[in-house]
mmCIF file of C-alpha atoms in Angstrom:
data_model
loop_
_atom_site.group_PDB
_atom_site.id
_atom_site.type_symbol
_atom_site.label_atom_id
_atom_site.label_comp_id
_atom_site.label_asym_id
_atom_site.label_seq_id
_atom_site.Cartn_x
_atom_site.Cartn_y
_atom_site.Cartn_z
ATOM 1 C CA MET A 1 34.690 -21.018 -0.501
ATOM 2 C CA SER A 2 37.507 -23.121 1.212
ATOM 3 C CA GLY A 3 39.975 -20.225 1.844
ATOM 4 C CA PRO A 4 39.714 -16.691 2.762
ATOM 5 C CA LEU A 5 36.935 -14.450 1.337
ATOM 6 C CA GLU A 6 37.956 -12.878 -1.738
ATOM 7 C CA TRP A 7 35.997 -9.983 -3.374
ATOM 8 C CA ARG A 8 35.935 -7.827 -6.557
ATOM 9 C CA LEU A 9 34.409 -4.490 -6.279
ATOM 10 C CA PRO A 10 32.137 -3.478 -9.062
ATOM 11 C CA PRO A 11 33.680 -1.842 -12.081
ATOM 12 C CA GLU A 12 33.652 1.959 -12.005
ATOM 13 C CA HIS A 13 31.942 2.263 -15.399
ATOM 14 C CA MET A 14 28.922 0.000 -15.347
ATOM 15 C CA ARG A 15 25.861 0.380 -17.473
ATOM 16 C CA PRO A 16 23.236 -1.873 -15.714
ATOM 17 C CA LYS A 17 19.839 -0.607 -15.150
ATOM 18 C CA THR A 18 20.161 -1.494 -11.435
ATOM 19 C CA HIS A 19 23.382 -0.999 -9.736
ATOM 20 C CA PHE A 20 24.964 -3.330 -7.018
ATOM 21 C CA HIS A 21 27.495 -2.032 -4.565
ATOM 22 C CA ASP A 22 29.927 -3.983 -2.311
ATOM 23 C CA ARG A 23 29.300 -4.024 1.444
ATOM 24 C CA VAL A 24 31.555 -5.450 4.006
ATOM 25 C CA THR A 25 30.091 -6.001 7.623
ATOM 26 C CA ARG A 26 32.218 -7.250 10.476
ATOM 27 C CA TYR A 27 30.799 -7.922 13.943
ATOM 28 C CA HIS A 28 33.483 -6.803 16.298
ATOM 29 C CA GLU A 29 34.365 -9.312 19.092
ATOM 30 C CA PHE A 30 37.040 -9.069 21.914
ATOM 31 C CA ALA A 31 39.812 -7.100 20.095
ATOM 32 C CA PRO A 32 40.036 -4.979 16.793
ATOM 33 C CA ASP A 33 41.614 -7.884 14.835
ATOM 34 C CA GLN A 34 39.157 -10.543 16.053
ATOM 35 C CA TYR A 35 35.741 -11.025 14.273
ATOM 36 C CA LYS A 36 33.159 -13.803 14.849
ATOM 37 C CA ILE A 37 31.224 -12.936 11.758
ATOM 38 C CA GLU A 38 32.436 -11.499 8.284
ATOM 39 C CA GLU A 39 30.164 -11.097 5.468
ATOM 40 C CA HIS A 40 30.481 -9.472 2.106
ATOM 41 C CA PHE A 41 27.297 -8.495 0.117
ATOM 42 C CA TRP A 42 26.551 -6.734 -3.107
ATOM 43 C CA ILE A 43 23.297 -4.710 -2.309
ATOM 44 C CA ASN A 44 20.874 -3.491 -4.975
ATOM 45 C CA ARG A 45 20.148 0.155 -3.910
ATOM 46 C CA GLN A 46 17.584 0.731 -6.514
ATOM 47 C CA SER A 47 14.292 1.832 -4.622
ATOM 48 C CA GLU A 48 11.397 -0.482 -5.390
ATOM 49 C CA ASP A 49 9.294 2.232 -6.846
ATOM 50 C CA GLN A 50 11.724 2.494 -9.719
ATOM 51 C CA GLY A 51 11.425 -0.987 -10.653
ATOM 52 C CA ALA A 52 8.477 -3.257 -11.491
ATOM 53 C CA PRO A 53 6.978 -4.448 -8.059
ATOM 54 C CA ASN A 54 5.607 -7.705 -9.613
ATOM 55 C CA ASP A 55 8.923 -8.680 -10.977
ATOM 56 C CA LEU A 56 11.505 -11.125 -9.432
ATOM 57 C CA TYR A 57 13.548 -8.475 -7.805
ATOM 58 C CA CYS A 58 17.116 -9.600 -6.710
ATOM 59 C CA PHE A 59 17.896 -7.318 -3.715
ATOM 60 C CA ALA A 60 21.244 -8.757 -2.624
ATOM 61 C CA TYR A 61 23.934 -11.471 -2.983
ATOM 62 C CA GLY A 62 26.373 -12.329 -0.204
ATOM 63 C CA GLU A 63 28.862 -14.706 1.204
ATOM 64 C CA CYS A 64 29.467 -14.983 4.959
ATOM 65 C CA CYS A 65 32.079 -16.656 7.135
ATOM 66 C CA TRP A 66 31.114 -17.409 10.741
ATOM 67 C CA GLN A 67 33.583 -18.375 13.497
ATOM 68 C CA ARG A 68 32.459 -21.024 16.007
ATOM 69 C CA ASP A 69 29.597 -20.044 18.424
ATOM 70 C CA ALA A 70 28.966 -16.815 16.410
ATOM 71 C CA GLU A 71 25.343 -15.794 16.650
ATOM 72 C CA ALA A 72 22.974 -13.188 15.032
ATOM 73 C CA ILE A 73 19.282 -12.374 15.133
ATOM 74 C CA PHE A 74 17.632 -11.308 11.934
ATOM 75 C CA LYS A 75 14.600 -9.192 12.567
ATOM 76 C CA GLU A 76 11.280 -9.441 10.863
ATOM 77 C CA ASP A 77 11.343 -8.377 7.107
ATOM 78 C CA THR A 78 7.961 -8.402 5.379
ATOM 79 C CA ASN A 79 9.305 -7.556 1.895
ATOM 80 C CA SER A 80 11.857 -10.318 1.087
ATOM 81 C CA TRP A 81 12.742 -13.950 0.826
ATOM 82 C CA ALA A 82 16.326 -15.011 1.906
ATOM 83 C CA PHE A 83 17.882 -18.200 0.551
ATOM 84 C CA GLU A 84 20.624 -19.270 2.910
ATOM 85 C CA TYR A 85 22.872 -21.958 1.492
ATOM 86 C CA VAL A 86 25.342 -23.537 3.793
ATOM 87 C CA THR A 87 28.507 -24.509 1.979
ATOM 88 C CA ALA A 88 30.779 -25.582 5.012
ATOM 89 C CA GLY A 89 30.279 -26.281 8.643
ATOM 90 C CA SER A 90 26.896 -26.169 10.184
ATOM 91 C CA PHE A 91 24.505 -23.660 11.640
ATOM 92 C CA THR A 92 21.449 -23.932 14.028
ATOM 93 C CA VAL A 93 18.427 -21.921 12.894
ATOM 94 C CA GLU A 94 15.671 -21.040 15.203
ATOM 95 C CA TYR A 95 12.485 -19.774 13.777
ATOM 96 C CA GLU A 96 9.056 -19.278 15.431
ATOM 97 C CA GLY A 97 10.004 -21.329 18.473
ATOM 98 C CA GLY A 98 11.369 -24.354 16.547
ATOM 99 C CA GLU A 99 15.035 -25.038 15.522
ATOM 100 C CA ARG A 100 16.928 -27.163 12.960
ATOM 101 C CA GLU A 101 20.607 -27.889 12.370
ATOM 102 C CA LEU A 102 21.715 -27.019 8.901
ATOM 103 C CA ARG A 103 24.825 -28.772 7.632
ATOM 104 C CA ALA A 104 26.767 -28.194 4.440
ATOM 105 C CA GLY A 105 24.623 -28.901 1.430
ATOM 106 C CA THR A 106 21.533 -27.618 2.923
ATOM 107 C CA LEU A 107 19.528 -24.637 2.003
ATOM 108 C CA TYR A 108 17.248 -22.687 4.438
ATOM 109 C CA VAL A 109 14.403 -20.487 2.939
ATOM 110 C CA HIS A 110 13.549 -17.672 5.293
ATOM 111 C CA ALA A 111 10.169 -16.529 4.277
ATOM 112 C CA PRO A 112 8.822 -12.969 5.144
ATOM 113 C CA GLY A 113 6.780 -12.930 8.495
ATOM 114 C CA GLY A 114 9.047 -13.394 11.509
ATOM 115 C CA PRO A 115 12.535 -13.009 12.952
ATOM 116 C CA ILE A 116 15.146 -15.887 13.001
ATOM 117 C CA ARG A 117 18.175 -16.582 15.046
ATOM 118 C CA LEU A 118 21.178 -18.248 13.406
ATOM 119 C CA GLN A 119 24.310 -19.632 15.465
ATOM 120 C CA ALA A 120 27.427 -21.290 14.078
ATOM 121 C CA ASN A 121 27.926 -24.545 15.766
ATOM 122 C CA ARG A 122 31.099 -25.547 17.685
ATOM 123 C CA GLY A 123 32.786 -27.637 15.086
ATOM 124 C CA GLY A 124 34.615 -24.684 13.526
ATOM 125 C CA ILE A 125 34.278 -22.130 10.873
ATOM 126 C CA CYS A 126 30.878 -22.143 8.973
ATOM 127 C CA ARG A 127 30.135 -20.550 5.556
ATOM 128 C CA LYS A 128 27.117 -19.814 3.582
ATOM 129 C CA ARG A 129 26.065 -17.990 0.414
ATOM 130 C CA VAL A 130 22.898 -15.897 0.541
ATOM 131 C CA ILE A 131 20.455 -14.595 -2.154
ATOM 132 C CA ILE A 132 17.764 -12.253 -1.192
ATOM 133 C CA LEU A 133 14.685 -11.700 -3.336
ATOM 134 C CA SER A 134 11.611 -9.426 -3.176
ATOM 135 C CA GLY A 135 8.601 -8.721 -5.050
ATOM 136 C CA SER A 136 4.964 -10.071 -5.157
ATOM 137 C CA MET A 137 5.882 -12.538 -7.958
ATOM 138 C CA VAL A 138 8.523 -14.037 -5.491
ATOM 139 C CA ASP A 139 5.767 -14.692 -3.036
ATOM 140 C CA TYR A 140 3.524 -16.326 -5.676
ATOM 141 C CA LEU A 141 6.325 -18.554 -7.145
ATOM 142 C CA CYS A 142 7.745 -19.617 -3.657
ATOM 143 C CA ASN A 143 4.321 -20.384 -2.287
ATOM 144 C CA LEU A 144 3.671 -22.377 -5.583
ATOM 145 C CA SER A 145 6.798 -24.337 -4.991
ATOM 146 C CA ASN A 146 5.907 -25.069 -1.263
ATOM 147 C CA LEU A 147 9.110 -23.306 -0.080
ATOM 148 C CA ARG A 148 7.228 -21.722 2.849
ATOM 149 C CA ILE A 149 6.218 -24.985 4.376
ATOM 150 C CA SER A 150 9.205 -26.866 3.395
ATOM 151 C CA PRO A 151 11.979 -24.312 4.238
ATOM 152 C CA TYR A 152 14.811 -26.790 5.057
ATOM 153 C CA ILE A 153 16.015 -28.344 1.842
ATOM 154 C CA GLU A 154 18.762 -31.015 1.445
ATOM 155 C CA ILE A 155 20.250 -30.230 -2.010
ATOM 156 C CA ASP A 156 20.354 -33.386 -4.124
ATOM 157 C CA ALA A 157 22.016 -31.851 -7.181
ATOM 158 C CA PRO A 158 24.567 -29.163 -5.582
ATOM 159 C CA GLN A 159 26.285 -28.632 -8.955
ATOM 160 C CA ARG A 160 22.980 -27.120 -10.219
ATOM 161 C CA VAL A 161 22.503 -24.806 -7.294
ATOM 162 C CA ASP A 162 26.157 -23.896 -7.270
ATOM 163 C CA LYS A 163 25.823 -22.897 -10.849
ATOM 164 C CA ILE A 164 22.986 -20.464 -10.103
ATOM 165 C CA PHE A 165 24.687 -18.789 -7.089
ATOM 166 C CA ASP A 166 27.846 -18.414 -9.294
ATOM 167 C CA GLN A 167 25.775 -16.731 -12.064
ATOM 168 C CA VAL A 168 24.303 -14.398 -9.486
ATOM 169 C CA LYS A 169 27.602 -13.429 -8.047
ATOM 170 C CA GLU A 170 29.220 -12.801 -11.412
ATOM 171 C CA LEU A 171 26.271 -10.536 -12.520
ATOM 172 C CA ALA A 172 26.375 -8.696 -9.173
ATOM 173 C CA SER A 173 30.040 -8.220 -9.011
ATOM 174 C CA SER A 174 30.634 -7.563 -12.791
ATOM 175 C CA GLY A 175 27.545 -5.955 -13.951
ATOM 176 C CA SER A 176 25.359 -6.302 -17.142
ATOM 177 C CA CYS A 177 23.540 -4.019 -19.541
ATOM 178 C CA TYR A 178 20.478 -5.976 -18.461
ATOM 179 C CA LEU A 179 21.334 -6.707 -14.952
ATOM 180 C CA THR A 180 17.818 -6.625 -13.609
ATOM 181 C CA GLU A 181 16.390 -8.893 -16.224
ATOM 182 C CA ASP A 182 19.432 -11.321 -15.906
ATOM 183 C CA LEU A 183 19.198 -11.568 -12.300
ATOM 184 C CA SER A 184 15.514 -12.273 -12.470
ATOM 185 C CA VAL A 185 16.145 -15.288 -14.814
ATOM 186 C CA CYS A 186 18.684 -16.558 -12.206
ATOM 187 C CA SER A 187 16.230 -16.048 -9.432
ATOM 188 C CA TYR A 188 13.499 -18.058 -11.263
ATOM 189 C CA SER A 189 16.001 -20.725 -11.972
ATOM 190 C CA LEU A 190 16.843 -20.979 -8.237
ATOM 191 C CA ILE A 191 13.099 -21.108 -7.156
ATOM 192 C CA ALA A 192 12.305 -23.644 -9.857
ATOM 193 C CA GLU A 193 15.327 -25.854 -8.840
ATOM 194 C CA LEU A 194 14.407 -25.803 -5.164
ATOM 195 C CA GLY A 195 10.734 -26.714 -6.167
ATOM 196 C CA ARG A 196 12.080 -29.588 -8.139
ATOM 197 C CA THR A 197 14.085 -30.708 -5.164
ATOM 198 C CA ILE A 198 11.102 -30.570 -2.706
ATOM 199 C CA LYS A 199 9.139 -32.745 -5.183
ATOM 200 C CA MET A 200 11.845 -35.422 -5.059
ATOM 201 C CA LEU A 201 11.659 -35.662 -1.281
ATOM 202 C CA LYS A 202 10.190 -38.894 -0.030
ATOM 203 C CA TYR A 203 7.942 -37.095 2.564
ATOM 204 C CA PRO A 204 4.395 -36.407 1.682
ATOM 205 C CA ARG A 205 3.463 -32.733 1.857
ATOM 206 C CA MET A 206 1.022 -33.226 4.957
ATOM 207 C CA LEU A 207 3.847 -34.958 6.839
ATOM 208 C CA THR A 208 6.256 -32.014 6.123
ATOM 209 C CA HIS A 209 3.567 -29.718 7.239
ATOM 210 C CA ALA A 210 3.098 -31.527 10.710
ATOM 211 C CA VAL A 211 6.776 -31.697 11.221
ATOM 212 C CA GLN A 212 7.212 -27.890 10.551
ATOM 213 C CA PHE A 213 4.211 -27.191 12.831
ATOM 214 C CA ILE A 214 5.574 -29.382 15.632
ATOM 215 C CA ASP A 215 8.971 -27.671 15.507
ATOM 216 C CA SER A 216 7.372 -24.166 15.775
ATOM 217 C CA LYS A 217 5.205 -24.900 18.710
ATOM 218 C CA LEU A 218 7.503 -27.178 20.858
ATOM 219 C CA HIS A 219 6.912 -24.945 23.747
ATOM 220 C CA GLU A 220 3.103 -25.221 23.688
ATOM 221 C CA ASN A 221 0.647 -28.189 24.490
ATOM 222 C CA LEU A 222 0.692 -30.433 21.407
ATOM 223 C CA THR A 223 -1.688 -33.188 21.029
ATOM 224 C CA LEU A 224 -2.273 -35.540 18.140
ATOM 225 C CA ALA A 225 -5.791 -33.966 17.676
ATOM 226 C CA ARG A 226 -4.260 -30.346 17.452
ATOM 227 C CA ILE A 227 -1.664 -31.422 14.958
ATOM 228 C CA SER A 228 -4.395 -33.312 12.961
ATOM 229 C CA ASP A 229 -6.650 -30.376 12.875
ATOM 230 C CA GLU A 230 -3.658 -28.100 11.775
ATOM 231 C CA CYS A 231 -2.914 -30.522 8.787
ATOM 232 C CA HIS A 232 -6.588 -31.281 7.976
ATOM 233 C CA VAL A 233 -6.034 -34.969 8.253
ATOM 234 C CA SER A 234 -7.369 -37.763 10.461
ATOM 235 C CA ALA A 235 -5.321 -38.676 13.647
ATOM 236 C CA ASN A 236 -4.999 -42.252 12.257
ATOM 237 C CA THR A 237 -3.734 -41.077 9.008
ATOM 238 C CA LEU A 238 -1.164 -38.755 10.504
ATOM 239 C CA SER A 239 0.078 -41.610 12.807
ATOM 240 C CA ARG A 240 0.485 -43.954 9.751
ATOM 241 C CA LEU A 241 2.489 -41.308 7.896
ATOM 242 C CA PHE A 242 4.797 -40.778 10.864
ATOM 243 C CA ARG A 243 5.366 -44.489 11.468
ATOM 244 C CA LYS A 244 5.846 -45.219 7.771
ATOM 245 C CA HIS A 245 8.253 -42.263 6.888
ATOM 246 C CA LEU A 246 9.928 -41.581 10.244
ATOM 247 C CA ASN A 247 9.470 -44.924 11.958
ATOM 248 C CA VAL A 248 8.199 -43.107 15.127
ATOM 249 C CA SER A 249 4.630 -42.124 16.539
ATOM 250 C CA PRO A 250 3.865 -38.434 16.402
ATOM 251 C CA ILE A 251 4.030 -38.172 20.278
ATOM 252 C CA ASN A 252 7.386 -39.840 20.418
ATOM 253 C CA TYR A 253 8.650 -37.505 17.668
ATOM 254 C CA ILE A 254 7.468 -34.486 19.850
ATOM 255 C CA ILE A 255 9.231 -35.849 22.747
ATOM 256 C CA SER A 256 12.489 -36.324 20.799
ATOM 257 C CA ARG A 257 12.366 -32.885 19.246
ATOM 258 C CA ARG A 258 11.710 -31.353 22.620
ATOM 259 C CA LEU A 259 14.749 -33.086 24.272
ATOM 260 C CA GLU A 260 16.893 -32.081 21.191
ATOM 261 C CA ARG A 261 15.937 -28.471 21.741
ATOM 262 C CA ALA A 262 16.603 -28.692 25.595
ATOM 263 C CA ARG A 263 20.072 -30.090 24.937
ATOM 264 C CA HIS A 264 20.827 -27.170 22.650
ATOM 265 C CA LEU A 265 19.418 -24.650 25.179
ATOM 266 C CA ILE A 266 21.651 -26.129 27.910
ATOM 267 C CA ALA A 267 24.648 -25.852 25.662
ATOM 268 C CA VAL A 268 24.247 -22.315 24.412
ATOM 269 C CA ASN A 269 22.927 -20.370 27.426
ATOM 270 C CA ASP A 270 22.596 -20.013 31.125
ATOM 271 C CA LEU A 271 18.853 -20.490 31.494
ATOM 272 C CA SER A 272 17.737 -22.457 34.501
ATOM 273 C CA PHE A 273 16.558 -26.024 33.967
ATOM 274 C CA LYS A 274 12.952 -24.821 34.928
ATOM 275 C CA GLU A 275 13.096 -22.079 32.365
ATOM 276 C CA ILE A 276 14.514 -24.690 29.722
ATOM 277 C CA ALA A 277 11.693 -27.000 30.794
ATOM 278 C CA ASN A 278 9.044 -24.437 30.016
ATOM 279 C CA GLU A 279 10.594 -23.601 26.809
ATOM 280 C CA CYS A 280 10.464 -27.232 25.723
ATOM 281 C CA GLY A 281 6.879 -27.701 26.726
ATOM 282 C CA TYR A 282 7.342 -29.381 30.085
ATOM 283 C CA THR A 283 5.110 -28.089 32.876
ATOM 284 C CA ARG A 284 7.189 -29.697 35.568
ATOM 285 C CA GLU A 285 11.112 -29.730 35.803
ATOM 286 C CA SER A 286 11.154 -33.347 37.345
ATOM 287 C CA PHE A 287 9.344 -34.729 34.330
ATOM 288 C CA PHE A 288 11.794 -32.841 32.032
ATOM 289 C CA SER A 289 14.921 -34.180 33.914
ATOM 290 C CA ARG A 290 13.594 -37.701 33.918
ATOM 291 C CA ALA A 291 12.963 -37.650 30.210
ATOM 292 C CA PHE A 292 16.247 -36.204 29.503
ATOM 293 C CA LYS A 293 18.118 -38.642 31.378
ATOM 294 C CA GLN A 294 16.234 -41.481 29.799
ATOM 295 C CA LYS A 295 17.200 -40.333 26.339
ATOM 296 C CA TYR A 296 20.783 -39.092 26.851
ATOM 297 C CA GLY A 297 21.931 -41.237 29.832
ATOM 298 C CA VAL A 298 22.759 -38.172 31.977
ATOM 299 C CA ALA A 299 20.759 -35.573 34.018
ATOM 300 C CA PRO A 300 20.528 -32.059 32.592
ATOM 301 C CA ASN A 301 22.835 -30.715 35.344
ATOM 302 C CA GLY A 302 25.506 -33.442 34.581
ATOM 303 C CA TYR A 303 25.126 -32.801 30.804
ATOM 304 C CA ARG A 304 25.814 -28.972 31.496
ATOM 305 C CA ARG A 305 28.810 -29.789 33.802
ATOM 306 C CA ALA A 306 30.230 -31.890 30.849
ATOM 307 C CA ILE A 307 29.623 -29.152 28.308
ATOM 308 C CA LEU A 308 31.674 -26.592 30.647
ATOM 309 C CA ALA A 309 34.312 -29.221 31.106
ATOM 310 C CA GLY A 310 34.558 -29.572 27.311
ATOM 311 C CA LYS A 311 33.904 -33.230 27.429
ATOM 312 C CA VAL A 312 31.015 -33.265 25.102
ATOM 313 C CA SER A 313 29.950 -30.850 22.184
ATOM 314 C CA GLY A 314 26.524 -29.270 22.625
ATOM 315 C CA SER A 315 25.944 -29.445 18.938
ATOM 316 C CA SER A 316 26.790 -33.271 18.615
ATOM 317 C CA ARG A 317 23.995 -35.470 17.481
ATOM 318 C CA THR A 318 22.826 -38.748 18.990
#
């Protein structure tokens, strides 16, 4: 996906059990010939009551091109799992109050249960490939593979994941006499591959759970005892895991993630510093300002002025 998006419409005479249809969506910005988001999807329009609800049901395949700073909010969907594979550039995803930067080679699993916000960062054009699955078997397999508690996946074997996405695209765009079944095989292969990747990660499951919980509750009062209770582990054990694998204490990790979120909020909207402090778990703006300056060497108002002057990028990493 290095060049412009290119698409083939489905053949006129297909004989699959389930038909896919091309959809092109453009979010209009500024002028008729300027778009910040362009996406092409093949949508499965078969109603679920016509298929087997327990099957792996591939609802859609798509590819997206986002211009810098493009942003969209995806509302709650209780029936499907979305697999968002970043192939170029980077996105920031915000889910249940936490956020994470997704760079090329990262796949994000959006499980049913809540809205997410995606924003293309300021480094230029961002691209992603998307597979959307539904059905109770999807829930079972994804939960079995720990995809709900480990949704941010650094792909260690991109050629294997690329091959699966290519197969789904070929089936969706060209058809098959056994389209539903063939797509189900590809869908199972994707879930199995992501489960294998998670098992290869160096972080223990309870540490991953703790990190995800912290990222989703940055605006709340987080204590070591609360996190330990959530992870069903002692405070001492949790502290040892953070120091061993992340080289930081749980409390310092919370502070770092809160300030990273604050820096992002300063860069992308006009919230007051008091509002940003509250969003990041600080009860007093003065405490927030002091911590921000200590970490980044500049006060929040100075950082915002630098952003407006174009001297720094709000998405840069320290």
